[in-house]
Each structure stands twice: as structure tokens, then as C-alpha cells.
């Protein structure tokens, strides 16, 4: 129920602010304090009612209307509170509520100040009273209670009765799973095996499970199929299974009197001596599976269970034994199968589509994104429409709005809504927020997390920071198959996500319905038919006509402004009108320079500001007065320097400057006062003052440091000796700062240097933070030997990129003992021996290994080395390997998926080079994992 989640998203932060207002120094506010306490009490009661209604699947229209009133009231109350605090603090930016009240308590003693505050609170109290009375007059609790009794047809039922001839693209997966289900690796062990099929709603998990079951049912004494609801009833599930398994009539006597425990015991008894095949469809929680699985005995008769779920963690819980069980991740249909299914359902044959409809068909299929349910639903809709291009174009444009209104699309809407309704309110709010971004957008995780926090969606939880809570929300949306992961790292974490087009249409529809986000230039009447004030605005396109419509709107309550287009940005209303902004994002807007930034200093609530990937050349002067700013993203811009006053922004956590190859931005003097900084990137150490470099050591909250060491610029005409001396002074101060950070939270250090700028000073880095996870050096410089601080005691170091003059067996031994290491990129000029052997039991967790030698070198992997390696990128000297039979040892890397081999044919004949390539190819072909191997010639 989206209206509830959005209301929850604003009520939660508001109650937190009111609680802060009532704490500590607020005791001096006398009457105002009493009014705030009263207001908070009423809103707590409303919040409880909203949470109660969150349990409803299909709430009454009056319930929705009332919650909308609560939502708008909460938004307006928070705006008043924020303005009140800002006005009395007169822009004070040193500290939070406590510091504010210390400096402004005297102002509250004036009659005028109290009267102004009281008037605003009185207006809010009157609205609270009105909303409260409406709840009683509508008798909402009675209406809500009756809603629980309504039930709709289960939209998953149709998947159980699809005729085989209507199935497309299922043959390959089905045969693969059938073979796995019936195979017995060892005839002496006949274990119970579990197959878990996981994927996005509508991908065809139930259909695939049914087809696999149909193919293998003859191998079993009995079979049963049961679907699990989001709130499973164990008795009904067990009863359904018992009625599908052959048994004597007496066995089921008094079945209606059995409790959960007896049902499980009786089903176990019934299955104990049978080879059974059970399908448990659409499991929603680990706890549900934990209860249901108790009914299935391990009877050593080669029984099988198929479980389907949308949630990755549930799939894993169903298959805890990696060597016995199997998780199968459903994939979307490819273009060929999508077209075949689409045209077959409309025209009866895939070859009968008129040429005039092929282009619009491709656009519709792109929207379906290979989702079988979406293709079937939309093709069923088109099958009843005239075969006319304009009609098909109209359907394509209206897919989003038709989800709720067209009976042909009702099933698809229900399937998608099942996953959405299963989300807790905080995750619903975070998911709806993704509707801001256009389709096919790759949504960066770090950007999204920072925006969620700036919007106020995220609260600290016990033992977890806001950053950690927000990242957990991101990963949970992936876990629940609500969004698709992009760029999964070796640590299993996605760097970004995408929203399936059909899910995007659903959340856009819900966001518009609930006035969560307003769109400009999106193509669906934009601001028309909206209820309430604009709270968040996503501008996909704007021209003069649309700008005039926007100019007539009250923009003083807009909390986030995302400008995605570069077209006619100058037509946007002045920033001064967006006084309540928390988020301002111009990323990718190439003509942002045309927009008038006057008034940006009035955005006292702004927490997130991005000019990333724009043509911005100079920062607006007012930025230095954005005292609440937490993120300033200037990457990929043309900005060459920051104003000195930037250091006044002491709440800033993420300061992301342009890459040094563009601007060579200096570290601002006074940066040591910005003690909340967690991420710094893009600054050039060499051109910064020694004092600024020294102050880096004061930033004890720093997690990530990305710095450049570039000479030149203003030093271009200095003598070489002067430059060397100046660099030496800077490296000494930088080393001192890094040593100061040794006992802090630093997790990542990236150093980018021009040419062979020496980094030898890093030998003396001590203490190195125990929290260090990543060290990367991008330079032509090579350490004469391995720095001593690179050692197994760095128990969290997962990513290492380093250059060495010489690599030794001892270096490999040390690196091989670093158990957290996931990715190692190692470049060297010469090896201690021409032949490098990676021995057994080394690098137990490494997943990526890159090894590049400037001189001819041959690497060989011994048995047991790098047992989890997936990606390999190495140089391979043909002339050296000739004496060892050209063996690379790929057969000793059981998890290998991809290899890039750079064949160094110096001092080798053409036939020897071909023999080396053939030998490696033979190893790869014999590998059980069938890795993809690519060759390059040096």
C-alpha cells in the first residue's frame, strides 16, 4: 500500500525532529514546548494508525484519502519546524539543536517571537484536529477491518495450466534441471535434493517448476504441488499436501482437529517410505521455509523438492548444502524468444507480423524486458485491438497507466504488486524514490544512498550508521528481486542497480497517485491530475510552455529537484523559489551554465548537491553558505578551484572534486576543520599548500581518500631541482598525515601519479589503519621491494594494486597468506626466477589475479592454489614456458570463468607460439567449468 509507505517516510523523520526539539535546551521554551509536545502526541497516534493500515492489501478509498491528508499534514509540519529552527538560529551552522538553543534562547523570551511561533503551531493544531475528526466521522477502523476479508483470485494460478505448445524459451533450462534432478552421482547415496528457482516476479518460475515436475514425475511414488501465500497458514499447506499424496481414508480421520505439530508429524509419516517429488511455490520468508521443510523426511530414497521464490536469501536457505542442492537463477527471455512469444500470441505465428508494426513491436518488447508475463499480458491486450500502427503506439505510450485500468494487464499488475506489497514501509519509500530516474538508468549505489539520507528516509539503527542502514536497504531491494544488480564486485556487492521497465511503470504509477514525485516532460500529463503540493520534482524535459505551467505552481515545498535533461534548462524557475530543497541534482546536464544559480544560498536545508558530468566551470558564490550540505559532487566538471570559504561547510561528508587531469584542484586551506568528511576525491597534493596537506591528518572520520600527485602547472618553469625539493616536502607532510590516520577508519586509499613520480615515502607508512580494505596505485613508478606494511596482519585488505621492481617467491608467499584478498593486480619489471609458481593453499579467497611482467616471465599454478579464482589476466613467456611443456595450470583453478593470456613470443619461433596457444586451449577445453580464454600477442 504505497500511500502508507510514503506517509511513513515523512512521519518518521518528523517525529524524530519533534523529539529533538523537546530535548535539552528546549525546556526554556515554556508555552511553545507544551504546544510541540501536544502536536507530537497527536502525530504519534496518527503514525500508529498509518502503520496499522500498512497491513491492508487493498484499502478502502476513504482510508487512502485520510492517509493522504496525514501525509500532507506531516510534510507541512516538518517545513514549519525547519523554517522555525532556521529563522531563530539566523543561519547558525555550528552544531545541531543543542548549540542552536544555547545561542537563541534569549530571542524566544520576546513576546513577538513567541506569538509568531504560536500562530504557526495553532494552524497546524487546527489541521491535526480536523484530520483526527475525519478519521472518526469516516469510521475508518470499521472500513479497514472489513478490508481484511476481501480476497481476489490468485494471479499465479494461470501459470499452472499453460499448455506445453504455448511455452517459449523454456526448453534449455528445463532439460538442464531435469538432468540434474534425476542424476545420482553416487549410487550408494540417495540424498534428498532441493532445487530452488529464484527470480523477479513474472519471469516464469512457477511455469518452469511445473514443466520440470511434469518431465520427471514418472520417477517418483508420489508428487504434490502447493503455493505459499505471503502469510502462510501451516495447517492449510499441510492439509493440501496430504490430500495430494495417496493414502488410506482412515489416515485422514479427524484431520480438521489437528494442530500444526500433528500435521507435520502425519505428513512425515506419510512420506517416510516414499520417493516423493514436492513443489513449494512462491515462498516469501526464511521462517516459512524453516517450518515447512520439517514435514519432509530425509529417507534416502532420492526424493526431490522444488522451491520457487523471488527472494535470494530464501533461495539460499532452501539450499544450504552447496554440494547437494542447487539454486537456479531465472533469466529474462532473449530478443528471439520474446518476439516468438509475442507474435505467436497475437497472430498465431511469429512470421505474420506486418512490416509496418515491426518497429513499434520492438519498442513494446523493449518495455517488456524479456518478462514472459509482461509479453503475454500486452500481447493479449493487442490481440483484441485493430492491427493499426497508431493503435499499437497508443498502447505502448499508455502501458504505465493501463496497469491499473485494463483487465488484460490486471494479472501482471497483481504479480508485480505482490512483491511490492511484501516490502516493509521503509523499503517501499526507498523503492518509489527510484521512479525519479528514467528507464534504463544505471543507478549508482553511493549516489542513491546519499540521496536517501539527504531526503530523511534513513534513521540510525542500533549499532549501525545511516550509511550502513541505507546500504542494507539497497542490498535488500536486490535480494528481493525488486531491482536488478549491476557491476557485482568480488565482494558480492553491486555498485549500481537498474529497475525493470515494468516495475518502473508500476512505481511511477504509485508515486504519481500518492503525490510522492511529480514529473516534468515525462509524457504522462505531467503535473495534471495531481493532488497536493509538489514535494519532489523530476525534470526529464522542459520547454517554455512547460516552464510557464511550472511557474504557476507553489514550489516552496519541493524537497528534491532532479534535472535530467539538458534541453532549455534556462526555462526552469529560479532556485530561490525552491526554498525547501534537500536534494539538488544536475548530473549529466551539459548546459547547466545557462541556468541562473542566484538564490542557491537561500537553500538552507540543502544536503545533497551534484554538478557531476556537467559543463560547470565555476561554482556559484552562494555555495559557501550552504551550511547543512553533506554531499558536494563536482566530478567530471571543468572546475579548477574551490572558493576558500568552502571549509565553512563543516557538515560536509563527501567532497568529490574533479579529476586532476582536468582541474588539478588544490586542497583548501582549513580543511582540517571539516571533521565530518568521510570521502575526499580529486585533489592534487603537489599543488596544494603544505598546511592543507598536513590538515588531512586531522580528518579522523575519513573512510576513502582519492588523491593525485601531479607536478607541473604553476611549477612548469621551475628548475628540476626546485620541483624535486618541493615534491619531497609535500611527500613528507603527506606521509605524516597518513600516519596520523593510522588509528582511524580509513578503508580505501587511491593514489594517482603522473609518469614515474616516486612513491617510496610510502615504505614508512606506519601505523597503517587496520580497517584498510583497498590500496590502489596508478603510476609508472615501481617499489624497489614490497612495503613491510603489506602483510597478513591487514586482515581486511581485499583489493590490492601495486607495482614492484622485482617479485620474489617470498612476496607471493606473504600475499598468499592474506585471507581477505579478493583482487590482486601485480606489475613487476623482473622476477627473481623466470618461472613463477603459485603454490597450493595460497590465496584462499582470491577471485581476480592480474600479473604483468616487463621481462619474459612464465607463471604456473600448482594444485590447490587460488581455489576460488574466477578471472585471470597474465603474461606468458613462450620461450621460458617451452621447457615446461607450455602448461599454465588452468586445470588447478576449479572456479575459473574468464582468462586473458598475453603470449610473449620474444625469443620464440612461430611454431612455438602456436604450440603454447594450443596447449592452453587444450587445458581450458578439459576444464569442467569451460572458462572463456582470450589470447593476445606481445
mmCIF file of N, CA, C and O in Angstrom, residues 607-665:
data_model
loop_
_atom_site.group_PDB
_atom_site.id
_atom_site.type_symbol
_atom_site.label_atom_id
_atom_site.label_comp_id
_atom_site.label_asym_id
_atom_site.label_seq_id
_atom_site.Cartn_x
_atom_site.Cartn_y
_atom_site.Cartn_z
ATOM 1 N N UNK A 607 21.123 19.365 1.459
ATOM 2 C CA UNK A 607 22.099 18.401 1.972
ATOM 3 C C UNK A 607 22.882 17.720 0.855
ATOM 4 O O UNK A 607 23.989 17.229 1.089
ATOM 5 N N UNK A 608 22.314 17.659 -0.333
ATOM 6 C CA UNK A 608 22.961 16.950 -1.447
ATOM 7 C C UNK A 608 22.960 17.850 -2.674
ATOM 8 O O UNK A 608 21.903 18.312 -3.112
ATOM 9 N N UNK A 609 24.138 18.100 -3.239
ATOM 10 C CA UNK A 609 24.267 18.964 -4.422
ATOM 11 C C UNK A 609 25.231 18.306 -5.394
ATOM 12 O O UNK A 609 26.380 18.012 -5.053
ATOM 13 N N UNK A 610 24.761 18.049 -6.620
ATOM 14 C CA UNK A 610 25.608 17.399 -7.626
ATOM 15 C C UNK A 610 25.602 18.173 -8.933
ATOM 16 O O UNK A 610 24.546 18.462 -9.491
ATOM 17 N N UNK A 611 26.812 18.490 -9.385
ATOM 18 C CA UNK A 611 27.027 19.036 -10.728
ATOM 19 C C UNK A 611 27.811 18.034 -11.573
ATOM 20 O O UNK A 611 28.420 18.402 -12.579
ATOM 21 N N UNK A 612 27.820 16.782 -11.164
ATOM 22 C CA UNK A 612 28.652 15.782 -11.832
ATOM 23 C C UNK A 612 28.334 15.677 -13.319
ATOM 24 O O UNK A 612 27.163 15.724 -13.732
ATOM 25 N N UNK A 613 29.408 15.532 -14.114
ATOM 26 C CA UNK A 613 29.274 15.341 -15.565
ATOM 27 C C UNK A 613 28.480 16.484 -16.214
ATOM 28 O O UNK A 613 27.595 16.263 -17.027
ATOM 29 N N UNK A 614 28.804 17.710 -15.828
ATOM 30 C CA UNK A 614 28.199 18.899 -16.442
ATOM 31 C C UNK A 614 29.313 19.792 -16.977
ATOM 32 O O UNK A 614 30.502 19.532 -16.782
ATOM 33 N N UNK A 615 28.917 20.887 -17.637
ATOM 34 C CA UNK A 615 29.905 21.831 -18.165
ATOM 35 C C UNK A 615 30.211 22.942 -17.159
ATOM 36 O O UNK A 615 30.710 24.005 -17.537
ATOM 37 N N UNK A 616 29.929 22.698 -15.891
ATOM 38 C CA UNK A 616 30.172 23.689 -14.851
ATOM 39 C C UNK A 616 31.664 24.047 -14.798
ATOM 40 O O UNK A 616 32.515 23.175 -14.704
ATOM 41 N N UNK A 617 31.962 25.354 -14.851
ATOM 42 C CA UNK A 617 33.346 25.820 -14.841
ATOM 43 C C UNK A 617 33.679 26.616 -13.584
ATOM 44 O O UNK A 617 34.849 26.761 -13.243
ATOM 45 N N UNK A 618 32.661 27.157 -12.949
ATOM 46 C CA UNK A 618 32.891 27.955 -11.752
ATOM 47 C C UNK A 618 31.719 27.775 -10.804
ATOM 48 O O UNK A 618 30.564 27.836 -11.215
ATOM 49 N N UNK A 619 32.020 27.527 -9.545
ATOM 50 C CA UNK A 619 30.968 27.301 -8.564
ATOM 51 C C UNK A 619 30.221 28.599 -8.261
ATOM 52 O O UNK A 619 30.851 29.665 -8.154
ATOM 53 N N UNK A 620 28.893 28.530 -8.083
ATOM 54 C CA UNK A 620 28.146 29.712 -7.632
ATOM 55 C C UNK A 620 28.677 30.166 -6.280
ATOM 56 O O UNK A 620 28.970 29.344 -5.405
ATOM 57 N N UNK A 621 28.813 31.468 -6.101
ATOM 58 C CA UNK A 621 29.406 32.002 -4.868
ATOM 59 C C UNK A 621 28.588 31.626 -3.637
ATOM 60 O O UNK A 621 29.142 31.470 -2.541
ATOM 61 N N UNK A 622 27.270 31.460 -3.798
ATOM 62 C CA UNK A 622 26.407 31.183 -2.651
ATOM 63 C C UNK A 622 26.592 29.815 -2.043
ATOM 64 O O UNK A 622 26.102 29.540 -0.942
ATOM 65 N N UNK A 623 27.324 28.916 -2.712
ATOM 66 C CA UNK A 623 27.508 27.558 -2.192
ATOM 67 C C UNK A 623 28.183 27.572 -0.823
ATOM 68 O O UNK A 623 27.910 26.712 0.032
ATOM 69 N N UNK A 624 29.029 28.547 -0.587
ATOM 70 C CA UNK A 624 29.773 28.563 0.677
ATOM 71 C C UNK A 624 28.881 28.889 1.867
ATOM 72 O O UNK A 624 29.337 28.830 3.017
ATOM 73 N N UNK A 625 27.612 29.199 1.614
ATOM 74 C CA UNK A 625 26.672 29.474 2.712
ATOM 75 C C UNK A 625 25.640 28.358 2.871
ATOM 76 O O UNK A 625 24.634 28.527 3.562
ATOM 77 N N UNK A 626 25.886 27.243 2.225
ATOM 78 C CA UNK A 626 25.004 26.074 2.380
ATOM 79 C C UNK A 626 25.508 25.251 3.565
ATOM 80 O O UNK A 626 26.118 24.186 3.416
ATOM 81 N N UNK A 627 25.237 25.735 4.773
ATOM 82 C CA UNK A 627 25.887 25.197 5.961
ATOM 83 C C UNK A 627 25.412 23.789 6.349
ATOM 84 O O UNK A 627 26.054 23.132 7.162
ATOM 85 N N UNK A 628 24.287 23.339 5.767
ATOM 86 C CA UNK A 628 23.815 21.987 6.078
ATOM 87 C C UNK A 628 24.254 20.959 5.056
ATOM 88 O O UNK A 628 23.915 19.778 5.175
ATOM 89 N N UNK A 629 25.039 21.375 4.044
ATOM 90 C CA UNK A 629 25.406 20.485 2.943
ATOM 91 C C UNK A 629 26.238 19.304 3.436
ATOM 92 O O UNK A 629 27.184 19.477 4.217
ATOM 93 N N UNK A 630 25.877 18.093 2.944
ATOM 94 C CA UNK A 630 26.589 16.875 3.324
ATOM 95 C C UNK A 630 27.342 16.263 2.147
ATOM 96 O O UNK A 630 28.353 15.588 2.349
ATOM 97 N N UNK A 631 26.837 16.474 0.917
ATOM 98 C CA UNK A 631 27.497 15.933 -0.275
ATOM 99 C C UNK A 631 27.643 17.034 -1.316
ATOM 100 O O UNK A 631 26.655 17.691 -1.669
ATOM 101 N N UNK A 632 28.848 17.213 -1.826
ATOM 102 C CA UNK A 632 29.114 18.118 -2.951
ATOM 103 C C UNK A 632 29.879 17.316 -3.994
ATOM 104 O O UNK A 632 31.035 16.946 -3.785
ATOM 105 N N UNK A 633 29.215 17.025 -5.118
ATOM 106 C CA UNK A 633 29.794 16.169 -6.156
ATOM 107 C C UNK A 633 30.124 17.019 -7.386
ATOM 108 O O UNK A 633 29.231 17.484 -8.094
ATOM 109 N N UNK A 634 31.422 17.196 -7.631
ATOM 110 C CA UNK A 634 31.900 18.026 -8.751
ATOM 111 C C UNK A 634 32.707 17.198 -9.741
ATOM 112 O O UNK A 634 33.420 17.757 -10.582
ATOM 113 N N UNK A 635 32.600 15.880 -9.675
ATOM 114 C CA UNK A 635 33.371 15.023 -10.572
ATOM 115 C C UNK A 635 32.971 15.254 -12.027
ATOM 116 O O UNK A 635 31.816 15.531 -12.334
ATOM 117 N N UNK A 636 33.958 15.123 -12.906
ATOM 118 C CA UNK A 636 33.745 15.256 -14.353
ATOM 119 C C UNK A 636 33.180 16.625 -14.725
ATOM 120 O O UNK A 636 32.358 16.741 -15.636
ATOM 121 N N UNK A 637 33.603 17.666 -14.017
ATOM 122 C CA UNK A 637 33.273 19.044 -14.385
ATOM 123 C C UNK A 637 34.577 19.750 -14.771
ATOM 124 O O UNK A 637 35.657 19.154 -14.754
ATOM 125 N N UNK A 638 34.481 21.042 -15.117
ATOM 126 C CA UNK A 638 35.653 21.812 -15.525
ATOM 127 C C UNK A 638 36.074 22.810 -14.447
ATOM 128 O O UNK A 638 36.776 23.781 -14.739
ATOM 129 N N UNK A 639 35.661 22.562 -13.233
ATOM 130 C CA UNK A 639 36.003 23.453 -12.130
ATOM 131 C C UNK A 639 37.476 23.272 -11.769
ATOM 132 O O UNK A 639 37.940 22.151 -11.570
ATOM 133 N N UNK A 640 38.208 24.398 -11.679
ATOM 134 C CA UNK A 640 39.650 24.341 -11.438
ATOM 135 C C UNK A 640 40.034 24.695 -10.011
ATOM 136 O O UNK A 640 41.151 24.397 -9.590
ATOM 137 N N UNK A 641 39.132 25.339 -9.286
ATOM 138 C CA UNK A 641 39.451 25.657 -7.901
ATOM 139 C C UNK A 641 38.179 25.823 -7.087
ATOM 140 O O UNK A 641 37.111 26.131 -7.627
ATOM 141 N N UNK A 642 38.319 25.598 -5.788
ATOM 142 C CA UNK A 642 37.214 25.768 -4.861
ATOM 143 C C UNK A 642 37.388 27.084 -4.115
ATOM 144 O O UNK A 642 38.521 27.487 -3.826
ATOM 145 N N UNK A 643 36.281 27.763 -3.788
ATOM 146 C CA UNK A 643 36.416 29.001 -3.011
ATOM 147 C C UNK A 643 36.994 28.696 -1.636
ATOM 148 O O UNK A 643 36.676 27.663 -1.034
ATOM 149 N N UNK A 644 37.846 29.569 -1.105
ATOM 150 C CA UNK A 644 38.465 29.319 0.205
ATOM 151 C C UNK A 644 37.433 29.087 1.307
ATOM 152 O O UNK A 644 37.672 28.312 2.241
ATOM 153 N N UNK A 645 36.260 29.756 1.194
ATOM 154 C CA UNK A 645 35.238 29.656 2.248
ATOM 155 C C UNK A 645 34.544 28.301 2.278
ATOM 156 O O UNK A 645 33.706 28.048 3.141
ATOM 157 N N UNK A 646 34.895 27.402 1.349
ATOM 158 C CA UNK A 646 34.255 26.083 1.318
ATOM 159 C C UNK A 646 34.471 25.340 2.636
ATOM 160 O O UNK A 646 33.667 24.482 3.026
ATOM 161 N N UNK A 647 35.544 25.693 3.349
ATOM 162 C CA UNK A 647 35.858 24.995 4.595
ATOM 163 C C UNK A 647 34.883 25.356 5.713
ATOM 164 O O UNK A 647 34.916 24.732 6.781
ATOM 165 N N UNK A 648 33.997 26.335 5.465
ATOM 166 C CA UNK A 648 32.961 26.667 6.451
ATOM 167 C C UNK A 648 31.856 25.612 6.488
ATOM 168 O O UNK A 648 31.061 25.574 7.431
ATOM 169 N N UNK A 649 31.805 24.772 5.465
ATOM 170 C CA UNK A 649 30.742 23.760 5.381
ATOM 171 C C UNK A 649 31.165 22.546 6.222
ATOM 172 O O UNK A 649 31.533 21.490 5.697
ATOM 173 N N UNK A 650 31.078 22.710 7.521
ATOM 174 C CA UNK A 650 31.645 21.703 8.427
ATOM 175 C C UNK A 650 30.786 20.442 8.549
ATOM 176 O O UNK A 650 31.214 19.459 9.156
ATOM 177 N N UNK A 651 29.588 20.448 7.966
ATOM 178 C CA UNK A 651 28.767 19.229 7.976
ATOM 179 C C UNK A 651 29.029 18.366 6.742
ATOM 180 O O UNK A 651 28.486 17.262 6.625
ATOM 181 N N UNK A 652 29.861 18.858 5.821
ATOM 182 C CA UNK A 652 30.140 18.134 4.588
ATOM 183 C C UNK A 652 30.793 16.792 4.892
ATOM 184 O O UNK A 652 31.753 16.714 5.675
ATOM 185 N N UNK A 653 30.251 15.720 4.273
ATOM 186 C CA UNK A 653 30.784 14.372 4.465
ATOM 187 C C UNK A 653 31.466 13.830 3.214
ATOM 188 O O UNK A 653 32.373 13.011 3.303
ATOM 189 N N UNK A 654 30.993 14.294 2.040
ATOM 190 C CA UNK A 654 31.531 13.778 0.781
ATOM 191 C C UNK A 654 31.923 14.972 -0.092
ATOM 192 O O UNK A 654 31.053 15.691 -0.591
ATOM 193 N N UNK A 655 33.216 15.187 -0.278
ATOM 194 C CA UNK A 655 33.729 16.293 -1.080
ATOM 195 C C UNK A 655 34.453 15.687 -2.276
ATOM 196 O O UNK A 655 35.566 15.180 -2.161
ATOM 197 N N UNK A 656 33.781 15.717 -3.423
ATOM 198 C CA UNK A 656 34.235 14.990 -4.606
ATOM 199 C C UNK A 656 34.610 15.992 -5.684
ATOM 200 O O UNK A 656 33.755 16.549 -6.379
ATOM 201 N N UNK A 657 35.908 16.259 -5.816
ATOM 202 C CA UNK A 657 36.413 17.268 -6.746
ATOM 203 C C UNK A 657 36.653 16.650 -8.118
ATOM 204 O O UNK A 657 36.699 15.418 -8.260
ATOM 205 N N UNK A 658 36.843 17.503 -9.147
ATOM 206 C CA UNK A 658 37.137 16.961 -10.485
ATOM 207 C C UNK A 658 38.464 16.228 -10.505
ATOM 208 O O UNK A 658 39.354 16.487 -9.685
ATOM 209 N N UNK A 659 38.609 15.318 -11.454
ATOM 210 C CA UNK A 659 39.862 14.599 -11.626
ATOM 211 C C UNK A 659 40.987 15.583 -11.913
ATOM 212 O O UNK A 659 40.807 16.585 -12.604
ATOM 213 N N UNK A 660 42.166 15.288 -11.402
ATOM 214 C CA UNK A 660 43.293 16.216 -11.511
ATOM 215 C C UNK A 660 43.718 16.457 -12.954
ATOM 216 O O UNK A 660 44.339 17.467 -13.256
ATOM 217 N N UNK A 661 43.407 15.527 -13.870
ATOM 218 C CA UNK A 661 43.790 15.727 -15.264
ATOM 219 C C UNK A 661 43.015 16.875 -15.889
ATOM 220 O O UNK A 661 43.392 17.389 -16.926
ATOM 221 N N UNK A 662 41.903 17.295 -15.245
ATOM 222 C CA UNK A 662 41.097 18.408 -15.758
ATOM 223 C C UNK A 662 41.432 19.696 -15.016
ATOM 224 O O UNK A 662 41.815 20.696 -15.599
ATOM 225 N N UNK A 663 41.271 19.662 -13.703
ATOM 226 C CA UNK A 663 41.361 20.906 -12.964
ATOM 227 C C UNK A 663 42.534 21.041 -12.026
ATOM 228 O O UNK A 663 42.959 22.131 -11.703
ATOM 229 N N UNK A 664 43.129 19.902 -11.609
ATOM 230 C CA UNK A 664 44.199 19.947 -10.620
ATOM 231 C C UNK A 664 43.802 20.828 -9.434
ATOM 232 O O UNK A 664 44.474 21.792 -9.087
ATOM 233 N N UNK A 665 42.700 20.472 -8.835
ATOM 234 C CA UNK A 665 42.133 21.273 -7.758
ATOM 235 C C UNK A 665 42.985 21.132 -6.506
ATOM 236 O O UNK A 665 43.380 20.034 -6.117
#
